[in-house]
Amino acid sequence: MLESRIIAAQSDDSYIERMRFEGEMLSDVDIARIEFESIQFIQCQFSKCNFSKASFYNSVFDNCNFANCSFMESYWKGSKILTCKGDGSNFSKSHMKETSLADGSFRYADFSSSVLESCAIHDCNFTEAFLSEIRLKKPTLKAVNFTGADFFKTLLKGIDLSDCIIDGITVSDTRNELRGAIVNAGQAIELAAQTLGIKIV
C-alpha cells in the first residue's frame, strides 16, 4: 500500500497525509521530495530507499528500520523517530525542528552540515556518527552515546553533554568546538587528558 501511495504522490502533488502504514517492506524505492503530513510508519522496513529532500510534518517512525537509507536535505518538524534502526543512514544537510529521537541506533550515520533546532535526543546510539559542522539550537540530550563521533567544526557552546558518553570524539586541533560545552567532572578530566596527551589507566 505504501509503495502504491508513493507512486501516486509522485505523479500527482507529491503529498501524503493522515495515513498509517504498518509492517511495510520497501527496497530501492525513490521517495525523494515527497511531503508527509501526520503519517505513522509502524514496524516498517526500508532498504536502500531514497528519502532525499522529503519533508515530515507531525509524523512518526515507530520501531522502523531505515539503515543505510538516504535522508539528505530532508526537513522534519514536530515529528518523532522512536526505537528505530538508522545505522549508516545519511541525514546530511537535513533540518530537524521540534523533533524527537528516542531509543534509536544511528551508528555511523551521517548528520554533517545539518540543523537541529529544539530537538530532543534520548537514549540513542550515535557511535562513530558524522556530526561535523552541525548547528545545534537548544537541544535536549539525555543518555546519548557519542563514542568516537566526529564533531569537527560543530560548536558545542552551551550544549549540555553531561549525561552523554563522549569518549574519543573527534574535534579540531584547536578544540574550539568544546569551548563553553557543559560536561560533568569525569568528562572534563578525560577531555583535559586528551588535550594534554595523557592516558588515564
Short mmCIF file of C-alpha atoms in Angstrom, two decimals:
data_model
loop_
_atom_site.label_atom_id
_atom_site.label_comp_id
_atom_site.label_asym_id
_atom_site.label_seq_id
_atom_site.Cartn_x
_atom_site.Cartn_y
_atom_site.Cartn_z
CA MET A 1 0.00 0.00 0.00
CA LEU A 2 2.78 2.46 0.89
CA GLU A 3 4.66 1.96 -2.38
CA SER A 4 1.49 2.50 -4.44
CA ARG A 5 0.74 5.68 -2.45
CA ILE A 6 4.28 6.92 -3.13
CA ILE A 7 3.95 6.26 -6.87
CA ALA A 8 0.59 8.06 -6.89
CA ALA A 9 2.04 11.01 -4.98
CA GLN A 10 4.95 11.32 -7.40
CA SER A 11 2.59 11.58 -10.37
CA ASP A 12 0.21 13.92 -8.55
CA ASP A 13 1.17 16.53 -5.96
CA SER A 14 3.95 14.70 -4.03
CA TYR A 15 1.83 14.87 -0.87
CA ILE A 16 0.67 12.12 1.51
CA GLU A 17 -1.31 12.96 4.65
CA ARG A 18 -3.15 11.40 7.60
CA MET A 19 -2.30 7.75 6.94
CA ARG A 20 -0.92 4.83 8.93
CA PHE A 21 1.45 2.31 7.36
CA GLU A 22 2.29 -0.80 9.38
CA GLY A 23 4.63 -3.68 8.56
CA GLU A 24 5.52 -2.33 5.12
CA MET A 25 8.73 -3.53 3.42
CA LEU A 26 10.26 -1.34 0.70
CA SER A 27 13.54 -1.82 -1.16
CA ASP A 28 15.31 0.53 -3.59
CA VAL A 29 12.29 2.86 -3.73
CA ASP A 30 12.65 6.53 -4.70
CA ILE A 31 10.74 8.55 -2.09
CA ALA A 32 12.57 11.82 -2.76
CA ARG A 33 10.81 15.18 -2.44
CA ILE A 34 7.56 13.71 -1.07
CA GLU A 35 5.83 15.63 1.72
CA PHE A 36 4.42 13.56 4.58
CA GLU A 37 1.86 15.17 6.90
CA SER A 38 0.58 13.36 10.03
CA ILE A 39 1.85 9.96 8.83
CA GLN A 40 2.58 6.95 11.05
CA PHE A 41 5.16 4.39 9.99
CA ILE A 42 4.89 1.40 12.34
CA GLN A 43 7.37 -1.52 12.15
CA CYS A 44 8.28 -0.70 8.56
CA GLN A 45 11.47 -1.89 6.83
CA PHE A 46 13.22 0.34 4.30
CA SER A 47 16.23 -0.98 2.38
CA LYS A 48 18.35 1.36 0.25
CA CYS A 49 15.45 3.79 -0.11
CA ASN A 50 15.96 7.40 -1.12
CA PHE A 51 14.12 9.95 1.06
CA SER A 52 16.28 12.88 -0.14
CA LYS A 53 14.56 16.27 0.18
CA ALA A 54 11.45 14.61 1.66
CA SER A 55 9.51 16.52 4.35
CA PHE A 56 7.94 15.10 7.51
CA TYR A 57 5.40 17.16 9.47
CA ASN A 58 3.89 15.76 12.69
CA SER A 59 4.84 12.27 11.56
CA VAL A 60 6.12 9.23 13.43
CA PHE A 61 8.58 6.45 12.66
CA ASP A 62 7.97 3.80 15.34
CA ASN A 63 10.12 0.65 15.56
CA CYS A 64 11.25 1.00 11.93
CA ASN A 65 14.47 0.05 10.17
CA PHE A 66 15.87 2.53 7.64
CA ALA A 67 19.58 1.64 8.00
CA ASN A 68 21.70 2.82 5.05
CA CYS A 69 18.83 4.87 3.58
CA SER A 70 19.33 8.44 2.39
CA PHE A 71 17.51 11.37 4.02
CA MET A 72 19.83 14.02 2.57
CA GLU A 73 18.39 17.55 2.73
CA SER A 74 15.20 16.26 4.37
CA TYR A 75 13.04 18.52 6.55
CA TRP A 76 11.39 17.47 9.82
CA LYS A 77 9.01 19.41 12.06
CA GLY A 78 7.13 18.16 15.12
CA SER A 79 7.96 14.56 14.29
CA LYS A 80 9.19 11.54 16.27
CA ILE A 81 11.69 8.79 15.47
CA LEU A 82 11.18 6.11 18.12
CA THR A 83 13.05 2.82 18.63
CA CYS A 84 14.36 2.87 15.07
CA LYS A 85 17.49 1.48 13.43
CA GLY A 86 19.21 4.07 11.28
CA ASP A 87 22.78 2.75 11.25
CA GLY A 88 24.71 4.08 8.25
CA SER A 89 21.84 6.35 7.20
CA ASN A 90 22.56 9.69 5.54
CA PHE A 91 20.87 12.75 7.08
CA SER A 92 23.45 15.25 5.84
CA LYS A 93 22.20 18.80 5.20
CA SER A 94 18.85 17.95 6.80
CA HIS A 95 16.85 20.28 9.05
CA MET A 96 15.08 18.97 12.14
CA LYS A 97 12.85 21.26 14.16
CA GLU A 98 10.99 20.31 17.37
CA THR A 99 11.61 16.66 16.54
CA SER A 100 12.50 13.88 18.97
CA LEU A 101 14.70 10.81 18.57
CA ALA A 102 14.46 8.15 21.28
CA ASP A 103 15.81 4.63 21.87
CA GLY A 104 17.34 4.51 18.39
CA SER A 105 20.58 3.36 16.82
CA PHE A 106 22.39 5.71 14.43
CA ARG A 107 25.87 4.16 14.38
CA TYR A 108 28.00 5.55 11.53
CA ALA A 109 25.07 7.75 10.42
CA ASP A 110 25.93 10.99 8.61
CA PHE A 111 24.30 14.15 10.00
CA SER A 112 27.00 16.51 8.76
CA SER A 113 26.02 20.10 7.90
CA SER A 114 22.55 19.60 9.40
CA VAL A 115 20.50 21.91 11.63
CA LEU A 116 18.87 20.53 14.79
CA GLU A 117 16.57 23.10 16.35
CA SER A 118 14.77 22.48 19.67
CA CYS A 119 15.18 18.73 19.24
CA ALA A 120 15.24 16.08 21.98
CA ILE A 121 17.56 13.08 21.65
CA HIS A 122 17.19 10.45 24.38
CA ASP A 123 18.80 7.01 24.82
CA CYS A 124 20.25 6.88 21.31
CA ASN A 125 23.45 5.37 19.98
CA PHE A 126 25.48 7.71 17.76
CA THR A 127 28.74 5.73 17.98
CA GLU A 128 31.18 6.91 15.29
CA ALA A 129 28.46 9.04 13.66
CA PHE A 130 29.42 12.00 11.48
CA LEU A 131 28.20 15.15 13.24
CA SER A 132 30.56 17.67 11.69
CA GLU A 133 29.53 21.27 11.01
CA ILE A 134 26.12 20.78 12.64
CA ARG A 135 24.17 23.74 14.02
CA LEU A 136 22.63 22.81 17.36
CA LYS A 137 19.93 25.12 18.74
CA LYS A 138 18.53 24.38 22.20
CA PRO A 139 18.83 20.58 22.05
CA THR A 140 17.95 18.24 24.92
CA LEU A 141 20.44 15.39 25.12
CA LYS A 142 19.91 12.54 27.59
CA ALA A 143 21.84 9.25 27.73
CA VAL A 144 23.20 9.60 24.20
CA ASN A 145 26.26 7.55 23.23
CA PHE A 146 28.56 9.71 21.10
CA THR A 147 31.60 7.41 21.41
CA GLY A 148 34.02 8.15 18.59
CA ALA A 149 31.63 10.60 16.91
CA ASP A 150 33.01 13.31 14.64
CA PHE A 151 32.13 16.82 15.89
CA PHE A 152 34.60 18.65 13.63
CA LYS A 153 33.58 22.33 13.36
CA THR A 154 30.39 21.77 15.41
CA LEU A 155 30.19 24.46 18.09
CA LEU A 156 29.07 22.95 21.41
CA LYS A 157 28.96 26.15 23.46
CA GLY A 158 26.09 25.96 25.95
CA ILE A 159 25.23 22.37 24.93
CA ASP A 160 24.69 20.06 27.93
CA LEU A 161 26.61 16.83 27.28
CA SER A 162 26.87 15.87 30.95
CA ASP A 163 24.51 12.89 30.64
CA CYS A 164 26.11 11.61 27.43
CA ILE A 165 29.09 9.43 26.54
CA ILE A 166 31.65 11.50 24.64
CA ASP A 167 34.68 9.19 24.77
CA GLY A 168 37.02 9.54 21.82
CA ILE A 169 35.05 12.22 19.98
CA THR A 170 36.81 13.95 17.10
CA VAL A 171 37.29 17.72 17.14
CA SER A 172 39.78 20.10 15.53
CA ASP A 173 43.31 20.59 16.82
CA THR A 174 42.30 23.87 18.46
CA ARG A 175 39.38 22.16 20.28
CA ASN A 176 37.28 25.28 19.72
CA GLU A 177 34.25 23.03 19.34
CA LEU A 178 34.33 22.19 23.06
CA ARG A 179 34.65 25.77 24.32
CA GLY A 180 31.68 26.51 26.57
CA ALA A 181 30.23 22.98 26.42
CA ILE A 182 28.58 21.70 29.62
CA VAL A 183 30.22 18.48 30.84
CA ASN A 184 30.46 16.54 34.09
CA ALA A 185 33.63 16.20 36.19
CA GLY A 186 34.62 12.83 34.74
CA GLN A 187 34.22 14.07 31.19
CA ALA A 188 36.24 17.20 31.98
CA ILE A 189 39.13 15.08 33.26
CA GLU A 190 39.00 12.84 30.19
CA LEU A 191 38.91 15.80 27.80
CA ALA A 192 41.75 17.52 29.61
CA ALA A 193 43.78 14.33 29.45
CA GLN A 194 43.19 14.06 25.71
CA THR A 195 44.28 17.66 25.23
CA LEU A 196 47.49 17.02 27.16
CA GLY A 197 48.09 13.64 25.54
CA ILE A 198 47.79 11.85 28.89
CA LYS A 199 46.46 8.31 29.09
CA ILE A 200 44.31 7.55 32.16
CA VAL A 201 44.53 3.97 33.49
#
